[in-house]
PDB file of C-alpha atoms in Angstrom:
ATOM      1  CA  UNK A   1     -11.235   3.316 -38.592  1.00  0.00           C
ATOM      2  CA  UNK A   2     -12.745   0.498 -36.296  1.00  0.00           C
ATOM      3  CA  UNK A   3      -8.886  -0.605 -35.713  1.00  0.00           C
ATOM      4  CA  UNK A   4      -7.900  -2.317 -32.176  1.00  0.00           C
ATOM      5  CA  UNK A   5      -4.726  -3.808 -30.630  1.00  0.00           C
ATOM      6  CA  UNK A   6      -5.234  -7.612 -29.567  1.00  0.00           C
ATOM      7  CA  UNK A   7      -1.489  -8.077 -29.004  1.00  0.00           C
ATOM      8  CA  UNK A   8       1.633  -5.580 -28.585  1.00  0.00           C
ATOM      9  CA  UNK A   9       5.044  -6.259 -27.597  1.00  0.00           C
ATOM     10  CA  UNK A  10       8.353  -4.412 -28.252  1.00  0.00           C
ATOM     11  CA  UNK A  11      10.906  -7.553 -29.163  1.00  0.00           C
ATOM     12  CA  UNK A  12      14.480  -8.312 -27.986  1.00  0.00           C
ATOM     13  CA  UNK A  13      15.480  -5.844 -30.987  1.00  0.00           C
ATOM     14  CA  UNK A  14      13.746  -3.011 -30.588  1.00  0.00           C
ATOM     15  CA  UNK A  15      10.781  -3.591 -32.878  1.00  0.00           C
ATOM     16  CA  UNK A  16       6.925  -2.583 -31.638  1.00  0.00           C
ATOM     17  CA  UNK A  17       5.194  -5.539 -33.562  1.00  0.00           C
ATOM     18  CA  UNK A  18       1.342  -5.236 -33.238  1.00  0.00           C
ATOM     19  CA  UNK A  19      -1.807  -7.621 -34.394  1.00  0.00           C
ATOM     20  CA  UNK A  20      -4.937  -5.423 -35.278  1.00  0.00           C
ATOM     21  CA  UNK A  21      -8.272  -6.397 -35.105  1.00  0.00           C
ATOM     22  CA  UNK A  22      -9.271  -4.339 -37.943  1.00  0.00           C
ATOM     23  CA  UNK A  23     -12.796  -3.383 -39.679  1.00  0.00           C
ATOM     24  CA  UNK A  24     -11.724  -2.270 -42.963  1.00  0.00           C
ATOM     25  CA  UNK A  25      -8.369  -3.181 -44.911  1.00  0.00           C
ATOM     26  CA  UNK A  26      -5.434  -0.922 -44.519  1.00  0.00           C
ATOM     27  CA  UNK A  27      -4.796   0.603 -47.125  1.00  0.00           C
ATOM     28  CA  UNK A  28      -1.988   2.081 -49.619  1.00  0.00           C
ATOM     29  CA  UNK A  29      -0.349   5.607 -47.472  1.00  0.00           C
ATOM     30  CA  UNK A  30      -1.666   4.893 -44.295  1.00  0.00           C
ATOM     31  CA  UNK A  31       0.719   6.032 -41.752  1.00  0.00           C
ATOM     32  CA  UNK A  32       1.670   4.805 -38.302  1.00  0.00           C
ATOM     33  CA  UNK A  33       2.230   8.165 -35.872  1.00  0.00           C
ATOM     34  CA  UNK A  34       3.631   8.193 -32.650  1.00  0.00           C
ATOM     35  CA  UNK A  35       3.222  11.460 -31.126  1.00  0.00           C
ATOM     36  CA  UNK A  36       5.092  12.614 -27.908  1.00  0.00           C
ATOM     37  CA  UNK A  37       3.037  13.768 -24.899  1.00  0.00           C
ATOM     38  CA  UNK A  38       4.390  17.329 -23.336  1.00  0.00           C
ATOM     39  CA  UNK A  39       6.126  18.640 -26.805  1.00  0.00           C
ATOM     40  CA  UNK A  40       3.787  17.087 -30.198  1.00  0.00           C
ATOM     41  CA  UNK A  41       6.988  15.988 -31.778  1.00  0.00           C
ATOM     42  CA  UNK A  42       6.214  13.568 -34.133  1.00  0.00           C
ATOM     43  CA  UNK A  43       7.283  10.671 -36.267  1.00  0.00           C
ATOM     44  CA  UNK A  44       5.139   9.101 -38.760  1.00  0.00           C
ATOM     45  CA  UNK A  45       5.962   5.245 -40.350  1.00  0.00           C
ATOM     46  CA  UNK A  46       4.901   4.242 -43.405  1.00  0.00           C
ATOM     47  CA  UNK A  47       2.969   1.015 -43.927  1.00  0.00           C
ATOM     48  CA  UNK A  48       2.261  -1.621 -46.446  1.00  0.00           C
ATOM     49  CA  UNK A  49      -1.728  -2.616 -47.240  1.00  0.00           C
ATOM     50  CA  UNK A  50      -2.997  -5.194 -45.529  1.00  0.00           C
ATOM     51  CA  UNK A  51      -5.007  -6.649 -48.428  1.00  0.00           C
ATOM     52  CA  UNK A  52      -8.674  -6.402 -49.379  1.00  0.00           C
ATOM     53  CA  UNK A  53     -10.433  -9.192 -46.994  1.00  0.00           C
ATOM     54  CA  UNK A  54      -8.218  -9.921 -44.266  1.00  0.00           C
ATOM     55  CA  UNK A  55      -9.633  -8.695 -40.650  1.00  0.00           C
ATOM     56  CA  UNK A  56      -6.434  -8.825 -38.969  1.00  0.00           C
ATOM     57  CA  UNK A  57      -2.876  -7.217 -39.565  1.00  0.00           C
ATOM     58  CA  UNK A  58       0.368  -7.073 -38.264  1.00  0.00           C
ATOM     59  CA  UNK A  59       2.703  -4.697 -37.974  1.00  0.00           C
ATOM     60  CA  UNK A  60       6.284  -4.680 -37.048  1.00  0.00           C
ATOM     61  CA  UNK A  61       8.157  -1.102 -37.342  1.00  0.00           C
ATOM     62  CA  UNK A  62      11.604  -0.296 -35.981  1.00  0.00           C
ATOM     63  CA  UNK A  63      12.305   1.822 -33.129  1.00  0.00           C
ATOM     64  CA  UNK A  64      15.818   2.852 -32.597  1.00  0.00           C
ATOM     65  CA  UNK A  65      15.882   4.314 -36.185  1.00  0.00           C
ATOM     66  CA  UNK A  66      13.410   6.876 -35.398  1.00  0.00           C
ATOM     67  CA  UNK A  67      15.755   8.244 -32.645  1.00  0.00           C
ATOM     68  CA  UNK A  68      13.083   8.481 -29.945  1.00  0.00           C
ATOM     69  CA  UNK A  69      13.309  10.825 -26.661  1.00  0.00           C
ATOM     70  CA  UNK A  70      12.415   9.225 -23.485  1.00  0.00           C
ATOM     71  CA  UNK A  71       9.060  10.137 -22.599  1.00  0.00           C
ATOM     72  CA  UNK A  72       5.611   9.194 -23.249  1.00  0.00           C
ATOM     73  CA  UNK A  73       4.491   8.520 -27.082  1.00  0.00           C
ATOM     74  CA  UNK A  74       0.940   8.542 -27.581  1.00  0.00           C
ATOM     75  CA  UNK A  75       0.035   5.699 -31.226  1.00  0.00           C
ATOM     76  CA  UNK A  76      -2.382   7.071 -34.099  1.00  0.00           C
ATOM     77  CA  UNK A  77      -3.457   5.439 -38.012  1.00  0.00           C
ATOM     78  CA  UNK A  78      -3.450   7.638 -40.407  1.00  0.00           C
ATOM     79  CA  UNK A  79      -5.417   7.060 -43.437  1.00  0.00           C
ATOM     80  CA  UNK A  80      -6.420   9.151 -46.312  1.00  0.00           C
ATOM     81  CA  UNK A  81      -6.409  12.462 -43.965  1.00  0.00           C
ATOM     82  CA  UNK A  82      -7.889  10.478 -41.378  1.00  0.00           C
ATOM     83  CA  UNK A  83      -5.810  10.454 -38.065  1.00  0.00           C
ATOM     84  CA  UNK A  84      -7.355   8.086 -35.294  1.00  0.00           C
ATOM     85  CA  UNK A  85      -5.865   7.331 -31.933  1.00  0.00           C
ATOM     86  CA  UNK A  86      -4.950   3.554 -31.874  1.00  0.00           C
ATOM     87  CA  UNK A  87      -7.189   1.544 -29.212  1.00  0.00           C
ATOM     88  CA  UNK A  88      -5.400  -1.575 -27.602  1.00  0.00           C
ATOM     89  CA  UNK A  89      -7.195  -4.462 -25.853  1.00  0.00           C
ATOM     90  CA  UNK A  90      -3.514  -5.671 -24.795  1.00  0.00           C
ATOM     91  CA  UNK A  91      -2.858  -4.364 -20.996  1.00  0.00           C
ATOM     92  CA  UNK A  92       1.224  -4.770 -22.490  1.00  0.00           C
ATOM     93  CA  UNK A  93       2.460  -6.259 -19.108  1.00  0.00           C
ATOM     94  CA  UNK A  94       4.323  -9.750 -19.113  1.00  0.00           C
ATOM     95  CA  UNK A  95       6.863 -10.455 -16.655  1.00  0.00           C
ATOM     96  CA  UNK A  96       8.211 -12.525 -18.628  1.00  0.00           C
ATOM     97  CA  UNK A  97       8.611 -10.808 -21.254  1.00  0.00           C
ATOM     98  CA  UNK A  98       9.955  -7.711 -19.633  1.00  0.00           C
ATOM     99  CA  UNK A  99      12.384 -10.188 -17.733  1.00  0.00           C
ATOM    100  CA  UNK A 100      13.870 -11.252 -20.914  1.00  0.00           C
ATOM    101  CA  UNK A 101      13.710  -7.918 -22.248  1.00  0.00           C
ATOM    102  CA  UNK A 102      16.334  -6.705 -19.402  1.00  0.00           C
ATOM    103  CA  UNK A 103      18.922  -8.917 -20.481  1.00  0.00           C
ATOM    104  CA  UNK A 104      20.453  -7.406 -22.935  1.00  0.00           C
ATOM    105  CA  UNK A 105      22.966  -4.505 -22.149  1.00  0.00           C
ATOM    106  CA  UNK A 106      20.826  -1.044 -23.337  1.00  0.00           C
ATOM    107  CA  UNK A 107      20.585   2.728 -23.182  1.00  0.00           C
ATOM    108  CA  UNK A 108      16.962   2.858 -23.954  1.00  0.00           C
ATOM    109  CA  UNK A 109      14.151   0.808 -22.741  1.00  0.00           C
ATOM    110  CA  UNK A 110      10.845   0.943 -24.634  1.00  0.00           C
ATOM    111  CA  UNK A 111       7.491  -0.703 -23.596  1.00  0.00           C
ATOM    112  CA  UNK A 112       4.472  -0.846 -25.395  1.00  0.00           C
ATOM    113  CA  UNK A 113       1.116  -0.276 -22.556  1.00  0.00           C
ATOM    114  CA  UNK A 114      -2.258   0.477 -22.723  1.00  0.00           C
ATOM    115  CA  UNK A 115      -3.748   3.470 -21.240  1.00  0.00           C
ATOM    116  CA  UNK A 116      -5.894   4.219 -18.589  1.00  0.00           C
ATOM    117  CA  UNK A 117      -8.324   5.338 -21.227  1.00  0.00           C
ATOM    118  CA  UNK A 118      -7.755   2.408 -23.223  1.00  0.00           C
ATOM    119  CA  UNK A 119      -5.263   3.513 -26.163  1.00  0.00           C
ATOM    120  CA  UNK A 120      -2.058   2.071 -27.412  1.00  0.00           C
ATOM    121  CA  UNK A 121       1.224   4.190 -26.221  1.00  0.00           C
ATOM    122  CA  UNK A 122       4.877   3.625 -26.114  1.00  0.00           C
ATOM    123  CA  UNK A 123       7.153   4.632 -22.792  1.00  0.00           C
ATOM    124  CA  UNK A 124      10.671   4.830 -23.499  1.00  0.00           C
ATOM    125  CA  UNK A 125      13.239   5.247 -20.114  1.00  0.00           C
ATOM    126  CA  UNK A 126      17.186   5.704 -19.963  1.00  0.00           C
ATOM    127  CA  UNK A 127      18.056   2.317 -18.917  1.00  0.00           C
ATOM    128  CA  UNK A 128      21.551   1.466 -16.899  1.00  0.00           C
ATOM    129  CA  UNK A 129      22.215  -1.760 -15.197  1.00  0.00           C
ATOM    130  CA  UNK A 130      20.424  -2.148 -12.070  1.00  0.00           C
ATOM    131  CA  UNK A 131      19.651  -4.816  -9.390  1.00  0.00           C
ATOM    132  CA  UNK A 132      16.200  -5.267 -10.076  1.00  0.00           C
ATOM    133  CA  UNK A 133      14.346  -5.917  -6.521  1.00  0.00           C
ATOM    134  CA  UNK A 134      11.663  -8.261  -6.701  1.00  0.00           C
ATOM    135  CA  UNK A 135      10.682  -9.077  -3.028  1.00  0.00           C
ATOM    136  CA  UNK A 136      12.014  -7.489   0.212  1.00  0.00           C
ATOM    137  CA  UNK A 137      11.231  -9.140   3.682  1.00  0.00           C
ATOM    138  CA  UNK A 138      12.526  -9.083   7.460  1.00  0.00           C
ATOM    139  CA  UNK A 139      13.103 -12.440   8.897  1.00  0.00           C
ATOM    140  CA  UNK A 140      14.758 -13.751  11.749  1.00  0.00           C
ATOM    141  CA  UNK A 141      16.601 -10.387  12.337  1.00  0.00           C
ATOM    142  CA  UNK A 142      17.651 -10.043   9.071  1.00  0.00           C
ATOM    143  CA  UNK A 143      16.846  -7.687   5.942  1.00  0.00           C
ATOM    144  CA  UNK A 144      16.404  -9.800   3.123  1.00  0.00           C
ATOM    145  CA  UNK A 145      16.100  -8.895  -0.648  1.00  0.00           C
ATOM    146  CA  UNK A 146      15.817 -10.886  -4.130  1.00  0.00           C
ATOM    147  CA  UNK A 147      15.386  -9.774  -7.841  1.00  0.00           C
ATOM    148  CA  UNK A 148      17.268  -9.462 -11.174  1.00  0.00           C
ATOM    149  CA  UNK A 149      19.972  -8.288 -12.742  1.00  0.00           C
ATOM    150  CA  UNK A 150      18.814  -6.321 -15.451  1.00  0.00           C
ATOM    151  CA  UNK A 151      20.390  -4.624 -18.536  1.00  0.00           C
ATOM    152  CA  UNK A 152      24.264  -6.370 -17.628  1.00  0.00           C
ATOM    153  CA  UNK A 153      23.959  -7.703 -20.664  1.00  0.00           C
ATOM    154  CA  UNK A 154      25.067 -11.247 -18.363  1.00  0.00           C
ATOM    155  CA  UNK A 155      23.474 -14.415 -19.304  1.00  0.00           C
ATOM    156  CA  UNK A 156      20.562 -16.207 -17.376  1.00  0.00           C
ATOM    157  CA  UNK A 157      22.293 -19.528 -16.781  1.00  0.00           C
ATOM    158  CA  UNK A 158      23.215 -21.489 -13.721  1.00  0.00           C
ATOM    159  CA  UNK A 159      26.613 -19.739 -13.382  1.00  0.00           C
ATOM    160  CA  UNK A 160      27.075 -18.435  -9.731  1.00  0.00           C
ATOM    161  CA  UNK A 161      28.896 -15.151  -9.495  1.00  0.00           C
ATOM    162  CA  UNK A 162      30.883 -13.954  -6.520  1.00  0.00           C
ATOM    163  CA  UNK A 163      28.939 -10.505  -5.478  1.00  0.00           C
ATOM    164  CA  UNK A 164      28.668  -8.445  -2.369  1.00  0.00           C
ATOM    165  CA  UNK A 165      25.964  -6.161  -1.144  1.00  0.00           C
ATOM    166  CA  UNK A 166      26.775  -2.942   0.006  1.00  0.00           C
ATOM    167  CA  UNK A 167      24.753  -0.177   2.177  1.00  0.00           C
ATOM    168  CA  UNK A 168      25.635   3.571   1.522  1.00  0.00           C
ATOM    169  CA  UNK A 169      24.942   5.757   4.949  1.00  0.00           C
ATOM    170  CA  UNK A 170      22.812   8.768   3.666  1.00  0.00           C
ATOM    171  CA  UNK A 171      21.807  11.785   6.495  1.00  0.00           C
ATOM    172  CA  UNK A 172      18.838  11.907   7.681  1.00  0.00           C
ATOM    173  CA  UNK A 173      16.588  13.610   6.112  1.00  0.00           C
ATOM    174  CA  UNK A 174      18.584  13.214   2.956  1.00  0.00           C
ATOM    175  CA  UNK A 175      17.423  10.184   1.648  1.00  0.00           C
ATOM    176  CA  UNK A 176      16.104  11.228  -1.900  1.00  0.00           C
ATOM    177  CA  UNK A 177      19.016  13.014  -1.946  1.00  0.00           C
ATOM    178  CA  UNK A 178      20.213  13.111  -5.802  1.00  0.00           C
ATOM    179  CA  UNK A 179      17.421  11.118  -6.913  1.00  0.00           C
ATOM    180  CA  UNK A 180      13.898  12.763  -7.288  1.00  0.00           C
ATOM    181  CA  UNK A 181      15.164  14.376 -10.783  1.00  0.00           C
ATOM    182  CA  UNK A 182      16.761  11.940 -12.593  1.00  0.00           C
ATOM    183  CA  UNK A 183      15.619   8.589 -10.421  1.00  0.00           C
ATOM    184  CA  UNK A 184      19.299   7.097 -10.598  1.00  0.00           C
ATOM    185  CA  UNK A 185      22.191   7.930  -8.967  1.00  0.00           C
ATOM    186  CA  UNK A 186      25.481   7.069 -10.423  1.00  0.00           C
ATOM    187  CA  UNK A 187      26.924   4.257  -8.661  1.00  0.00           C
ATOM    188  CA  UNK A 188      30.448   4.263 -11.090  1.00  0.00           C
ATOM    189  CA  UNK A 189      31.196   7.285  -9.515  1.00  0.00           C
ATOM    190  CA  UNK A 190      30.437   6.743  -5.831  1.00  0.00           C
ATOM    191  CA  UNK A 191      31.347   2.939  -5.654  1.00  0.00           C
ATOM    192  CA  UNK A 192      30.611   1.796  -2.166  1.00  0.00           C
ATOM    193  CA  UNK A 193      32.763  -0.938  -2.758  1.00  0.00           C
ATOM    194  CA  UNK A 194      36.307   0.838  -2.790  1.00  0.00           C
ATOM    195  CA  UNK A 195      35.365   2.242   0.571  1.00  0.00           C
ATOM    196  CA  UNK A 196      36.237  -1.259   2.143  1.00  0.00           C
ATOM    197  CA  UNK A 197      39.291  -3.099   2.260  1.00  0.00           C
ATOM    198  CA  UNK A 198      39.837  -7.185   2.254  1.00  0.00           C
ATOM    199  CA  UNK A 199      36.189  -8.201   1.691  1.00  0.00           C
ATOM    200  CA  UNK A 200      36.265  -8.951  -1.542  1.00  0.00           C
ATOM    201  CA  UNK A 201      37.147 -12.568  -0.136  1.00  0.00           C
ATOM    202  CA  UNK A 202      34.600 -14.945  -1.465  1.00  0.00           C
ATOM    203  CA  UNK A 203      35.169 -17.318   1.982  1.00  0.00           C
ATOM    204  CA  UNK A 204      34.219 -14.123   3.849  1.00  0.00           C
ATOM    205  CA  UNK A 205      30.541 -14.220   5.108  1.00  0.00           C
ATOM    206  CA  UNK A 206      29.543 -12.437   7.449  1.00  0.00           C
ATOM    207  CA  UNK A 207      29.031  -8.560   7.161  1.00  0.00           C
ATOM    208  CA  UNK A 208      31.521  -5.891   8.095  1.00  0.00           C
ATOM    209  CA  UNK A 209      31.154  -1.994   8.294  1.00  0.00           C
ATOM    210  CA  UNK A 210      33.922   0.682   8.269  1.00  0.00           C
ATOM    211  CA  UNK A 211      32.712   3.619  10.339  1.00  0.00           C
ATOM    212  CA  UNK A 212      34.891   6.177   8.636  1.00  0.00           C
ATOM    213  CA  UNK A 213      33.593   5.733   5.034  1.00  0.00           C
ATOM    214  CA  UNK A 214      29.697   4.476   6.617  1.00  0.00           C
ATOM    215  CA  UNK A 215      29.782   1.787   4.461  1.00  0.00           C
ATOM    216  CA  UNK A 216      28.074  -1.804   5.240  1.00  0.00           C
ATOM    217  CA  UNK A 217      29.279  -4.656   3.516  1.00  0.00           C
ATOM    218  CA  UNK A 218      27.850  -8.309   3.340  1.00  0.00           C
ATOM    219  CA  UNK A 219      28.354 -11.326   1.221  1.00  0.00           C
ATOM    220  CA  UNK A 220      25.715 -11.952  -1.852  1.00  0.00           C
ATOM    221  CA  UNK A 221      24.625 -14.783  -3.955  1.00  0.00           C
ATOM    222  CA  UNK A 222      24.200 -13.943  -7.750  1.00  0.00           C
ATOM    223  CA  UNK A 223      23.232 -17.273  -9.729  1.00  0.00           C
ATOM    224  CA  UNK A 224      22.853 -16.204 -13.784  1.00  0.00           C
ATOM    225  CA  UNK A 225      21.060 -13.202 -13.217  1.00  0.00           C
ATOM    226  CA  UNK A 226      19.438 -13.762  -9.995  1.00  0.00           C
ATOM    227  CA  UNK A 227      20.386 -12.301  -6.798  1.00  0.00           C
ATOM    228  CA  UNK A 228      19.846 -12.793  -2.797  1.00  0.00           C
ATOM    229  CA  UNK A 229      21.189 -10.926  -0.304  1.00  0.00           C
ATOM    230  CA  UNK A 230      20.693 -10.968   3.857  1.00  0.00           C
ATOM    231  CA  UNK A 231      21.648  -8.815   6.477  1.00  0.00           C
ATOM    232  CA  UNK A 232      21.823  -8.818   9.756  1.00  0.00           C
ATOM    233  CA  UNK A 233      19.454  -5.526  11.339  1.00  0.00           C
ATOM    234  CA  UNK A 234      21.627  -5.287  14.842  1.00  0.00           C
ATOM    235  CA  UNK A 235      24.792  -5.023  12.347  1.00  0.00           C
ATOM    236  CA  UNK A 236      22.988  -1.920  10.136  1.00  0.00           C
ATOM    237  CA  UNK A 237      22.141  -0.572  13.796  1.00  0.00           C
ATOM    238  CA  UNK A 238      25.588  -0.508  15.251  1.00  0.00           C
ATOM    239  CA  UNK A 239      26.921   0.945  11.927  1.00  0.00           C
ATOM    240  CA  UNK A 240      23.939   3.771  11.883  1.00  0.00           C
ATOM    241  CA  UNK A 241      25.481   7.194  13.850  1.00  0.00           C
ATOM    242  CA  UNK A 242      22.391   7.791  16.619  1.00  0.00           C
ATOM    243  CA  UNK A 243      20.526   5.622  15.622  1.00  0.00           C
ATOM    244  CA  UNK A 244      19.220   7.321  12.732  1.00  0.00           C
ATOM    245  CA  UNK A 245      19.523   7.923   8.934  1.00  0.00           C
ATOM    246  CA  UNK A 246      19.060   5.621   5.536  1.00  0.00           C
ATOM    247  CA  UNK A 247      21.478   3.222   3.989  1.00  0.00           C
ATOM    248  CA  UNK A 248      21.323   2.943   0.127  1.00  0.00           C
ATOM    249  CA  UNK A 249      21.927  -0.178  -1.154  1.00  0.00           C
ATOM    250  CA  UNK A 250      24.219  -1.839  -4.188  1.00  0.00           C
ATOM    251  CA  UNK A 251      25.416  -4.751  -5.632  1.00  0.00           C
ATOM    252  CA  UNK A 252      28.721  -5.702  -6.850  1.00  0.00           C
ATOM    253  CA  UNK A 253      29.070  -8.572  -9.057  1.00  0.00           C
ATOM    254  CA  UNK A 254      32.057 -10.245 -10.877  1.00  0.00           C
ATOM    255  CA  UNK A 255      32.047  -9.569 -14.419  1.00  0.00           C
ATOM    256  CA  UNK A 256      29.739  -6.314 -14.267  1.00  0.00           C
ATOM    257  CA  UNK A 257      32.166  -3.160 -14.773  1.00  0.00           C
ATOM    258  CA  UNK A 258      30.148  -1.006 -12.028  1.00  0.00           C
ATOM    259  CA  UNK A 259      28.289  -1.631  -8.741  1.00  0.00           C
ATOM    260  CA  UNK A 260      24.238  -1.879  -9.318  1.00  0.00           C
ATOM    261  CA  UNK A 261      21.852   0.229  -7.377  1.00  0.00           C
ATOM    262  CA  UNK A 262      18.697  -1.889  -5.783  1.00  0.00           C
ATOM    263  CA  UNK A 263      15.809  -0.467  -8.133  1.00  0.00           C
ATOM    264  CA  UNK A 264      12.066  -1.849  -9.090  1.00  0.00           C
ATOM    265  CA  UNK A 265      11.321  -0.334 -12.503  1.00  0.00           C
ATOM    266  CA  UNK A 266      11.155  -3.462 -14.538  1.00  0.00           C
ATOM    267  CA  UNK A 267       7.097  -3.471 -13.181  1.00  0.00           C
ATOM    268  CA  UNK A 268       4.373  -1.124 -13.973  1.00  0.00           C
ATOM    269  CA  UNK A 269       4.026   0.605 -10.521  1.00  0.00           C
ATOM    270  CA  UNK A 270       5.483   3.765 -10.666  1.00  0.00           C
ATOM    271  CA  UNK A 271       5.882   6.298  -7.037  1.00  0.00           C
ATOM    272  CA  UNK A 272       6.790   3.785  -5.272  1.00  0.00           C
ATOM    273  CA  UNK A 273       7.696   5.640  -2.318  1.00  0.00           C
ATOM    274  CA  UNK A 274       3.708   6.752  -1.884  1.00  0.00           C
ATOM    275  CA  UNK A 275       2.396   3.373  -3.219  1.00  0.00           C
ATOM    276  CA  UNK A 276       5.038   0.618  -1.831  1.00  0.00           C
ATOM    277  CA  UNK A 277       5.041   0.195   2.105  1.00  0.00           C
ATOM    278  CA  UNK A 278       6.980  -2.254   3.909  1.00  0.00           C
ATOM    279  CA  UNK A 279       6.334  -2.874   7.684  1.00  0.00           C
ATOM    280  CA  UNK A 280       8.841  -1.810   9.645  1.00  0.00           C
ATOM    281  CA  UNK A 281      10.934  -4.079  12.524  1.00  0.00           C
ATOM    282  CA  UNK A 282      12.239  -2.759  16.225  1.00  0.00           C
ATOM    283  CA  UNK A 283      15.866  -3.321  16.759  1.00  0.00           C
ATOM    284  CA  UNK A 284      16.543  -2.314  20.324  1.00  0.00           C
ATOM    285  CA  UNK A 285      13.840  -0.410  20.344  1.00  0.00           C
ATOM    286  CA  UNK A 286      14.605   1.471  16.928  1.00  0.00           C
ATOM    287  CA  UNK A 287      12.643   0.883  13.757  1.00  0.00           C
ATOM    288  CA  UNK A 288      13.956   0.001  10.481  1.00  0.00           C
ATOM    289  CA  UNK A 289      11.995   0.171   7.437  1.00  0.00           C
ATOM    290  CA  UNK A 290      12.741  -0.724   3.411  1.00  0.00           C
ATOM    291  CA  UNK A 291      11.350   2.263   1.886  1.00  0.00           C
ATOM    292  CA  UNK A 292      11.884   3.877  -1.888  1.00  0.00           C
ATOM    293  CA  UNK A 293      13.495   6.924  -3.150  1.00  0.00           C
ATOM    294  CA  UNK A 294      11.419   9.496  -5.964  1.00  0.00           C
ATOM    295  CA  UNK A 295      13.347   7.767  -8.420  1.00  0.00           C
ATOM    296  CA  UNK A 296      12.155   3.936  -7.518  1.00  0.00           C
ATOM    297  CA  UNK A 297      15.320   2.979  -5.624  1.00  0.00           C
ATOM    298  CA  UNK A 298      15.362   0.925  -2.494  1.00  0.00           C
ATOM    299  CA  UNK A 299      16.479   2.284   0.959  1.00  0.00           C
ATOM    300  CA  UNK A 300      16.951   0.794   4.007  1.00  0.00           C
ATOM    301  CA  UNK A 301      15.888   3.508   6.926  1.00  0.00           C
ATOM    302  CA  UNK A 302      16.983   3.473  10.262  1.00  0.00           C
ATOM    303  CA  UNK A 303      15.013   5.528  13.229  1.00  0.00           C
ATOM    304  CA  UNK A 304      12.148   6.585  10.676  1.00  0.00           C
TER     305      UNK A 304
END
């Protein structure tokens, strides 16, 4: 059908909108297919022509009313019995775009990418609130992380927000415990935050741990949507029992009706716990290392 994808974006509403680079006119019954990978369920669109000399055409169809499964969804033009898999010159990865994507409150995420081989698809994920990590570093004897709240449905202004960060002491060997099937845990039902008592305090800044519940606790800064958050390693440490086992991160913030789990699946990288790796720092002789979990959430491990 000589038809390729210069642009493709799925919009704050939930509508893939594409520009083709098209040979020959689209015609009267040709049909937009998305087809999902694994099963072969299909949906197929309708489209209008695209009129008989124009060499580009748009397209803007819908999504949430054709009551997608998350998954993989492979694109295809049908035209007079003709089915063609849709090729996309658009890589589909903007930052920015995916930033502002996030802020609205959703169950579904979709995306709009381009394959390895070069062909338009669609990948649609559960989507929950989530601290969005966007750079992790040691310094000065502290952990450090930044990144985004995304899908709070909070707006990106210059409000500040009181918020607290708060470590979750895992076992060792244990870590991916609850994650490597679904990729999120399910922080409204194992808040870290109810484990501490009278540090909820927004003049109270330096970090506490209760050894009973394993639960570290230190003092965030959310501005808008944007969040830091610093630690100090000899306090993680003295809270870890011999030394050794991981500490699973979340944020609390005012005005966000559960505590967030540090992610990073805003980004294209996916397996980040075999692609990611963070160097790790001696504390007294022990190392500590930011690593992920199967299902792209941050950890903080002690003794590995």
């Amino acid at each position: 059908m000589g038809v390729v994808v210069i642009d493709a974006e799925v919009t704050l509403a939930d509508v893939l909108s594409l520009r083709l680079s098209i040979a020959e006119p689209l015609g009267d019954g040709t049909h937009l297919v998305l087809r999902r990978r694994g099963t072969g369920e299909e949906r197929r669109v309708a489209l209008g022509a695209s009129g008989g000399r124009t060499r580009d055409a748009s397209i803007a169809v819908s999504l949430a009313p054709l009551d997608l499964d998350p998954g993989r969804w492979d694109t295809y033009l049908e035209q007079d019995g003709v089915r063609a898999r849709i090729q996309s010159a658009d890589p589909g990865f903007s930052l920015d775009r995916l930033d502002a994507y996030a802020l609205g409150r959703r169950t579904l995420a979709y995306r709009a990418y381009r394959t390895r081989n070069g062909f338009l698809a669609l990948k649609i994920d559960p989507a929950e609130p989530v601290a969005d990590v966007r750079a992790v570093w040691f310094r000065e004897g502290r952990f450090e992380v930044t990144g985004l709240l995304a899908y709070t449905g909070l707006d990106d202004d210059d409000q500040h927000r009181h918020a607290t960060l708060a470590l979750r002491h895992s076992d060792p060997g244990h870590s991916d415990s609850g994650h490597s099937d679904s990729g999120h845990s399910d922080p409204g039902h194992s808040d870290p935050g109810h484990s501490d008592s009278g540090h909820n305090d927004p003049d109270h800044d330096d970090s506490d741990h209760d050894d009973s519940a394993a639960t570290v606790r230190v003092a965030a800064t959310v501005q808008g949507v944007r969040f830091h958050a610093a630690l100090s390693l000899c306090d993680v440490l003295a809270a870890t029992p011999d030394s050794q086992g991981s500490w699973e991160p979340y944020l609390e913030v005012d005005g966000v009706d559960r505590a967030l789990p540090l992610g990073a699946r805003l980004d294209d990288v996916e397996g980040k716990r075999r692609r990611v790796h963070y160097p790790h720092a001696l504390v007294d002789g022990v190392p500590i290392r930011p690593s992920f979990t199967q299902g792209d959430e941050l950890l903080l491990e002690v003794g590995a």
